[in-house]
Structure formats: C-alpha cells, structure tokens
Amino acid sequence: MSSGSPEPRVSVTPSKAPVVRVPAGVRASYEVFDRAAGRVVVARATRRTFRSASVVKILIALDYMDRHAVSAADRRLLVPMLRSSDDAAATEFWRRGGQGRIIERMVRKVGLEDTAPPPAEKPGFWGYTALSARDVVRMYRYLLDEAPEAQREFVLEQLRRSTPCGTDGFDQTFGIPRALMRPWAVKQGWSGFGETPAEPCRGVRPAAWGPDLGLGRPVLHTTGVVGDRIVVVLTLHPAGTSFRTATARITSLTRQVARV
C-alpha cells in the first residue's frame, strides 16, 4: 500500500491556531478529539451534515452485533464490509435490520444528534444516511469506551486491517492512511465517482427532507482512530471532480488538520 510521506502526530496544541486551507469549492467539516486530553483540539463546522457513504457501515455492524449472536456466515459478510467497504454485505445487513430503523436505534443508543436515516423516498440507500463530523467522533468514542468488548475488538480489528482497495475497485488509502503514520484503524467513505474507478486501485483487491446531503456532488470521507486521537474529515466536492483530485485534496486536508 502506498503510504506517501506520513506526517508525525503532534501531541502539543500550538499557542496559535494553524491555518487549515480548504480548497475552493469544497465543503469540509472536521474534528480531532484527543482521548488522552479528553478534549477536541481542532474543529470546523462540526454539525454540518453530509451523506454518510460507507462511514455508516460501522453503525450497521454495531446494530447487528448488538441484536444477534454473530455466526460464521455473518462474519464472512461483516469482515469485508468493514475492511474492504463491501456494499453488497452492507445492503444485506441493512435489509435484515429494517433499513432506517437501524439508524434510529443507533441514534438513541450512541447519543447522536445530527444523524438521521435516508430520505423517505430512498429507504434502501444506506449511504444517504445523514451524519456530521461531531457525530462520527461520538460514534468512535462510543466504540472505544462504551461498546461491549467483543464488539469493540471485532470492529477495531477490521478497521486496523483496512485493505488498500475496496471491493468495488476504488483505492481507499486516501486521507488518514496516506497522511498519517500507524497505528490507525480507519473507515473510509466515497460516493458520486461512478460505479467503477477511472483508475483502478493498484493494491491487492479483496475477494423533501431536512439535511443537505449534497446529492449530485461527490463526497469523500476519512475517519478513524490514530493513536490516542479520533480523526474525522468529511468533504463534499464540486460536481464532476475526479477521484484522483478529491483524494489528493482530502489527504492534504487531513495532513493539515492532524498537525494540531
């Protein structure tokens, strides 16, 4: 997996807030939570909502494991869903869990405030779940500090073993994996770049509604646990933006945000 030129994590907050440059035309929200210090160290527009893309797969997995004993067959779906962002597996668990009812349950359980199910006219589109950077940080805090140990260890194991390529052929090493050094455990999200990538991943492939979801514009998200920090960067790009351009932008943005 190409790792670029990782930047070291800085543990001391500078006296003067750094300038984080968001590319023109890009809507961006981010939040970094330092678990050791118990506080947010950098944030921007943290309650702005985006469509979740595959980030919601963590909530789908937690909801399923909370209500079922996980069988070997379930693991064969959960593992690629979390490691390789397998959409077919997510769709199966979405169907089993009652679609938007999964989100309603997890909103109550985790204490999310900006997260909502997909629009009523698109109930099967799990990637149209609305979420915010603040809620994604809260989701990771729940996973790390409150979820049952078996759930926590299973999900984190898969996120630590995130594959270079998604099952759909898109490269998922943008953002945190390319900008920051391990240890990390990540869940990426992408939507609006077409069904197949213009540049297939070169890594090893594995077998009338309230919130503004930015429909018609591509989204790209990088989220995860990096050492003692939770890092969440959510982005919405101008229509027609290529995957290459969007991944370069979010990786640069992640590197800047993580310098704090």
Short mmCIF file of C-alpha atoms in Angstrom, two decimals:
data_model
loop_
_atom_site.label_atom_id
_atom_site.label_comp_id
_atom_site.label_asym_id
_atom_site.label_seq_id
_atom_site.Cartn_x
_atom_site.Cartn_y
_atom_site.Cartn_z
CA MET A 1 0.00 0.00 0.00
CA SER A 2 1.36 3.40 -0.92
CA SER A 3 1.78 5.46 2.24
CA GLY A 4 3.06 8.72 0.76
CA SER A 5 5.08 10.85 3.15
CA PRO A 6 3.46 10.43 6.56
CA GLU A 7 3.46 13.36 8.92
CA PRO A 8 4.16 12.67 12.62
CA ARG A 9 1.35 13.34 15.05
CA VAL A 10 1.94 16.37 17.23
CA SER A 11 0.82 15.92 20.83
CA VAL A 12 1.10 19.56 21.93
CA THR A 13 -1.51 22.11 20.86
CA PRO A 14 0.25 25.21 19.46
CA SER A 15 -0.43 28.57 21.08
CA LYS A 16 -1.68 29.95 17.79
CA ALA A 17 -4.25 28.01 15.81
CA PRO A 18 -2.77 26.84 12.50
CA VAL A 19 -4.24 27.89 9.18
CA VAL A 20 -6.07 24.99 7.53
CA ARG A 21 -6.61 25.65 3.83
CA VAL A 22 -9.78 24.15 2.39
CA PRO A 23 -9.73 24.06 -1.44
CA ALA A 24 -12.12 26.42 -3.21
CA GLY A 25 -15.49 24.84 -3.91
CA VAL A 26 -15.04 22.08 -1.32
CA ARG A 27 -17.38 21.87 1.66
CA ALA A 28 -15.39 20.45 4.56
CA SER A 29 -16.02 19.62 8.19
CA TYR A 30 -13.52 18.09 10.56
CA GLU A 31 -12.94 17.32 14.19
CA VAL A 32 -9.99 15.84 16.05
CA PHE A 33 -10.62 14.55 19.56
CA ASP A 34 -7.67 13.83 21.83
CA ARG A 35 -8.68 10.96 24.11
CA ALA A 36 -5.73 11.39 26.46
CA ALA A 37 -6.51 15.08 27.00
CA GLY A 38 -10.27 14.50 26.90
CA ARG A 39 -10.95 17.38 24.53
CA VAL A 40 -11.40 18.49 20.95
CA VAL A 41 -8.16 20.01 19.64
CA VAL A 42 -9.34 21.27 16.24
CA ALA A 43 -12.76 21.56 14.64
CA ARG A 44 -14.63 23.16 11.75
CA ALA A 45 -18.38 23.19 11.06
CA THR A 46 -18.80 20.00 13.08
CA ARG A 47 -22.62 19.94 12.96
CA ARG A 48 -22.88 20.33 9.20
CA THR A 49 -24.47 17.21 7.72
CA PHE A 50 -23.17 15.11 4.85
CA ARG A 51 -24.42 11.91 3.30
CA SER A 52 -22.51 9.19 5.06
CA ALA A 53 -21.38 7.00 2.17
CA SER A 54 -19.70 3.94 3.72
CA VAL A 55 -18.90 5.50 7.09
CA VAL A 56 -22.36 4.33 8.18
CA LYS A 57 -21.20 0.72 7.92
CA ILE A 58 -19.79 0.98 11.44
CA LEU A 59 -23.27 1.76 12.78
CA ILE A 60 -24.77 -1.04 10.67
CA ALA A 61 -22.26 -3.52 12.12
CA LEU A 62 -22.73 -2.39 15.73
CA ASP A 63 -26.50 -2.55 15.46
CA TYR A 64 -26.41 -6.07 14.04
CA MET A 65 -23.96 -7.35 16.66
CA ASP A 66 -26.00 -5.74 19.41
CA ARG A 67 -29.09 -7.73 18.44
CA HIS A 68 -27.67 -11.05 17.20
CA ALA A 69 -25.17 -13.72 18.05
CA VAL A 70 -22.69 -13.43 15.19
CA SER A 71 -22.39 -16.65 13.20
CA ALA A 72 -19.56 -17.74 10.94
CA ALA A 73 -21.72 -16.78 7.96
CA ASP A 74 -22.26 -13.33 9.47
CA ARG A 75 -18.51 -12.88 9.91
CA ARG A 76 -17.98 -13.67 6.24
CA LEU A 77 -20.10 -10.60 5.47
CA LEU A 78 -19.03 -8.31 8.32
CA VAL A 79 -15.30 -8.68 7.69
CA PRO A 80 -15.29 -7.44 4.05
CA MET A 81 -17.94 -4.82 4.87
CA LEU A 82 -15.62 -3.22 7.42
CA ARG A 83 -12.20 -3.97 5.92
CA SER A 84 -12.98 -3.50 2.23
CA SER A 85 -16.19 -1.46 2.32
CA ASP A 86 -18.22 -4.20 0.65
CA ASP A 87 -21.55 -2.70 -0.45
CA ALA A 88 -23.39 -5.97 -1.00
CA ALA A 89 -22.74 -7.00 2.59
CA ALA A 90 -23.94 -3.63 3.86
CA THR A 91 -27.12 -3.93 1.82
CA GLU A 92 -27.81 -7.36 3.30
CA PHE A 93 -27.42 -6.17 6.89
CA TRP A 94 -29.42 -3.02 6.07
CA ARG A 95 -32.29 -5.23 4.88
CA ARG A 96 -32.08 -7.51 7.91
CA GLY A 97 -32.08 -4.59 10.34
CA GLY A 98 -35.13 -2.83 8.95
CA GLN A 99 -33.26 -0.18 6.94
CA GLY A 100 -33.69 3.24 8.56
CA ARG A 101 -34.68 1.66 11.86
CA ILE A 102 -31.00 0.76 12.26
CA ILE A 103 -30.15 4.45 12.34
CA GLU A 104 -33.00 5.29 14.70
CA ARG A 105 -31.79 2.64 17.16
CA MET A 106 -28.16 3.74 16.97
CA VAL A 107 -29.04 7.43 17.35
CA ARG A 108 -30.69 6.59 20.66
CA LYS A 109 -28.02 4.16 21.81
CA VAL A 110 -24.97 6.26 20.96
CA GLY A 111 -26.47 9.68 21.67
CA LEU A 112 -26.13 11.11 18.17
CA GLU A 113 -27.72 14.48 17.45
CA ASP A 114 -27.24 15.21 13.75
CA THR A 115 -27.57 11.70 12.32
CA ALA A 116 -30.77 10.69 10.50
CA PRO A 117 -31.99 7.86 8.24
CA PRO A 118 -32.01 8.24 4.45
CA PRO A 119 -34.82 10.26 2.85
CA ALA A 120 -38.21 8.52 2.91
CA GLU A 121 -38.19 8.17 -0.87
CA LYS A 122 -34.85 6.32 -0.79
CA PRO A 123 -35.16 3.89 2.13
CA GLY A 124 -32.75 1.33 0.69
CA PHE A 125 -29.91 3.81 0.22
CA TRP A 126 -27.90 3.32 3.43
CA GLY A 127 -25.21 5.65 2.05
CA TYR A 128 -27.74 8.52 2.15
CA THR A 129 -27.77 8.46 5.94
CA ALA A 130 -27.07 11.98 7.21
CA LEU A 131 -24.25 12.48 9.70
CA SER A 132 -21.90 15.16 10.97
CA ALA A 133 -18.25 15.22 11.99
CA ARG A 134 -19.29 15.67 15.61
CA ASP A 135 -21.50 12.60 15.48
CA VAL A 136 -18.79 10.50 13.83
CA VAL A 137 -16.41 11.43 16.66
CA ARG A 138 -19.15 10.47 19.11
CA MET A 139 -19.57 7.14 17.27
CA TYR A 140 -15.88 6.34 17.70
CA ARG A 141 -15.95 7.39 21.34
CA TYR A 142 -18.85 5.00 21.89
CA LEU A 143 -16.98 2.22 20.09
CA LEU A 144 -13.81 2.75 22.13
CA ASP A 145 -15.27 3.46 25.56
CA GLU A 146 -18.81 2.08 25.80
CA ALA A 147 -19.44 -0.73 23.32
CA PRO A 148 -19.25 -4.31 24.63
CA GLU A 149 -15.68 -5.56 24.48
CA ALA A 150 -16.38 -8.25 21.88
CA GLN A 151 -17.98 -5.72 19.53
CA ARG A 152 -15.21 -3.19 20.09
CA GLU A 153 -12.38 -5.62 19.45
CA PHE A 154 -14.03 -7.14 16.39
CA VAL A 155 -14.75 -3.80 14.70
CA LEU A 156 -11.35 -2.31 15.54
CA GLU A 157 -9.57 -5.42 14.26
CA GLN A 158 -11.24 -4.99 10.87
CA LEU A 159 -10.58 -1.23 10.71
CA ARG A 160 -6.92 -1.79 11.57
CA ARG A 161 -6.75 -4.23 8.66
CA SER A 162 -8.41 -1.90 6.15
CA THR A 163 -7.45 -3.14 2.68
CA PRO A 164 -5.77 -0.87 0.12
CA CYS A 165 -8.65 -1.45 -2.31
CA GLY A 166 -12.37 -1.52 -1.74
CA THR A 167 -14.31 -4.42 -3.23
CA ASP A 168 -15.57 -2.02 -5.91
CA GLY A 169 -12.01 -1.33 -7.11
CA PHE A 170 -11.61 2.14 -5.60
CA ASP A 171 -8.39 2.95 -3.76
CA GLN A 172 -9.19 3.55 -0.08
CA THR A 173 -5.75 4.69 1.09
CA PHE A 174 -6.58 8.40 0.89
CA GLY A 175 -6.74 10.69 3.91
CA ILE A 176 -5.58 9.10 7.16
CA PRO A 177 -3.74 6.06 5.68
CA ARG A 178 -1.74 8.23 3.29
CA ALA A 179 -1.22 11.24 5.55
CA LEU A 180 -0.56 9.74 8.98
CA MET A 181 1.62 7.05 10.49
CA ARG A 182 0.27 3.91 12.08
CA PRO A 183 -1.16 2.81 14.43
CA TRP A 184 -4.52 3.65 12.93
CA ALA A 185 -7.89 1.99 12.38
CA VAL A 186 -9.94 3.59 9.62
CA LYS A 187 -13.30 3.59 7.89
CA GLN A 188 -13.41 5.49 4.63
CA GLY A 189 -16.37 6.65 2.58
CA TRP A 190 -16.82 7.65 -1.05
CA SER A 191 -19.81 8.25 -3.31
CA GLY A 192 -20.55 10.02 -6.58
CA PHE A 193 -17.48 8.93 -8.56
CA GLY A 194 -19.26 6.38 -10.72
CA GLU A 195 -19.72 2.64 -10.39
CA THR A 196 -16.13 1.80 -11.31
CA PRO A 197 -12.95 3.85 -10.83
CA ALA A 198 -11.35 5.62 -13.78
CA GLU A 199 -8.03 4.49 -12.34
CA PRO A 200 -8.50 1.06 -10.72
CA CYS A 201 -6.80 0.51 -7.39
CA ARG A 202 -3.30 -0.94 -7.80
CA GLY A 203 -3.19 -2.60 -4.40
CA VAL A 204 -4.33 -6.11 -3.58
CA ARG A 205 -8.08 -6.35 -4.11
CA PRO A 206 -10.13 -8.40 -1.66
CA ALA A 207 -12.19 -11.27 -2.85
CA ALA A 208 -38.27 16.76 0.86
CA TRP A 209 -36.10 16.04 3.58
CA GLY A 210 -34.20 18.23 6.00
CA PRO A 211 -30.44 17.63 5.93
CA ASP A 212 -28.44 18.76 2.90
CA LEU A 213 -26.78 15.60 1.61
CA GLY A 214 -25.10 17.26 -1.38
CA LEU A 215 -26.82 14.96 -3.88
CA GLY A 216 -25.26 15.33 -7.31
CA ARG A 217 -21.85 16.16 -5.87
CA PRO A 218 -19.24 13.57 -4.85
CA VAL A 219 -18.43 13.01 -1.18
CA LEU A 220 -15.18 11.67 0.24
CA HIS A 221 -14.65 10.98 3.94
CA THR A 222 -11.76 9.72 6.04
CA THR A 223 -12.42 8.72 9.64
CA GLY A 224 -10.70 6.68 12.28
CA VAL A 225 -8.60 6.25 15.38
CA VAL A 226 -4.96 7.37 15.10
CA GLY A 227 -3.02 6.58 18.24
CA ASP A 228 -4.83 8.42 21.05
CA ARG A 229 -6.80 10.61 18.68
CA ILE A 230 -10.06 10.29 16.79
CA VAL A 231 -9.74 11.99 13.41
CA VAL A 232 -12.77 12.77 11.23
CA VAL A 233 -12.63 14.69 7.93
CA LEU A 234 -15.80 14.88 5.80
CA THR A 235 -15.82 16.51 2.35
CA LEU A 236 -18.22 17.37 -0.46
CA HIS A 237 -16.68 18.24 -3.82
CA PRO A 238 -17.89 20.13 -6.89
CA ALA A 239 -19.83 18.06 -9.42
CA GLY A 240 -17.50 16.36 -11.87
CA THR A 241 -14.49 16.27 -9.54
CA SER A 242 -12.30 13.26 -10.33
CA PHE A 243 -11.50 10.68 -7.68
CA ARG A 244 -7.78 11.48 -8.08
CA THR A 245 -8.35 15.18 -7.40
CA ALA A 246 -10.68 14.55 -4.47
CA THR A 247 -8.33 12.08 -2.79
CA ALA A 248 -5.39 14.47 -3.14
CA ARG A 249 -7.45 17.25 -1.57
CA ILE A 250 -8.68 15.24 1.40
CA THR A 251 -5.22 13.80 2.05
CA SER A 252 -3.71 17.29 2.14
CA LEU A 253 -6.54 18.49 4.36
CA THR A 254 -6.11 15.54 6.73
CA ARG A 255 -2.39 16.20 6.99
CA GLN A 256 -3.04 19.83 7.90
CA VAL A 257 -5.74 19.02 10.46
CA ALA A 258 -3.57 16.36 12.12
CA ARG A 259 -0.68 18.80 12.65
CA VAL A 260 -2.55 20.39 15.55
#
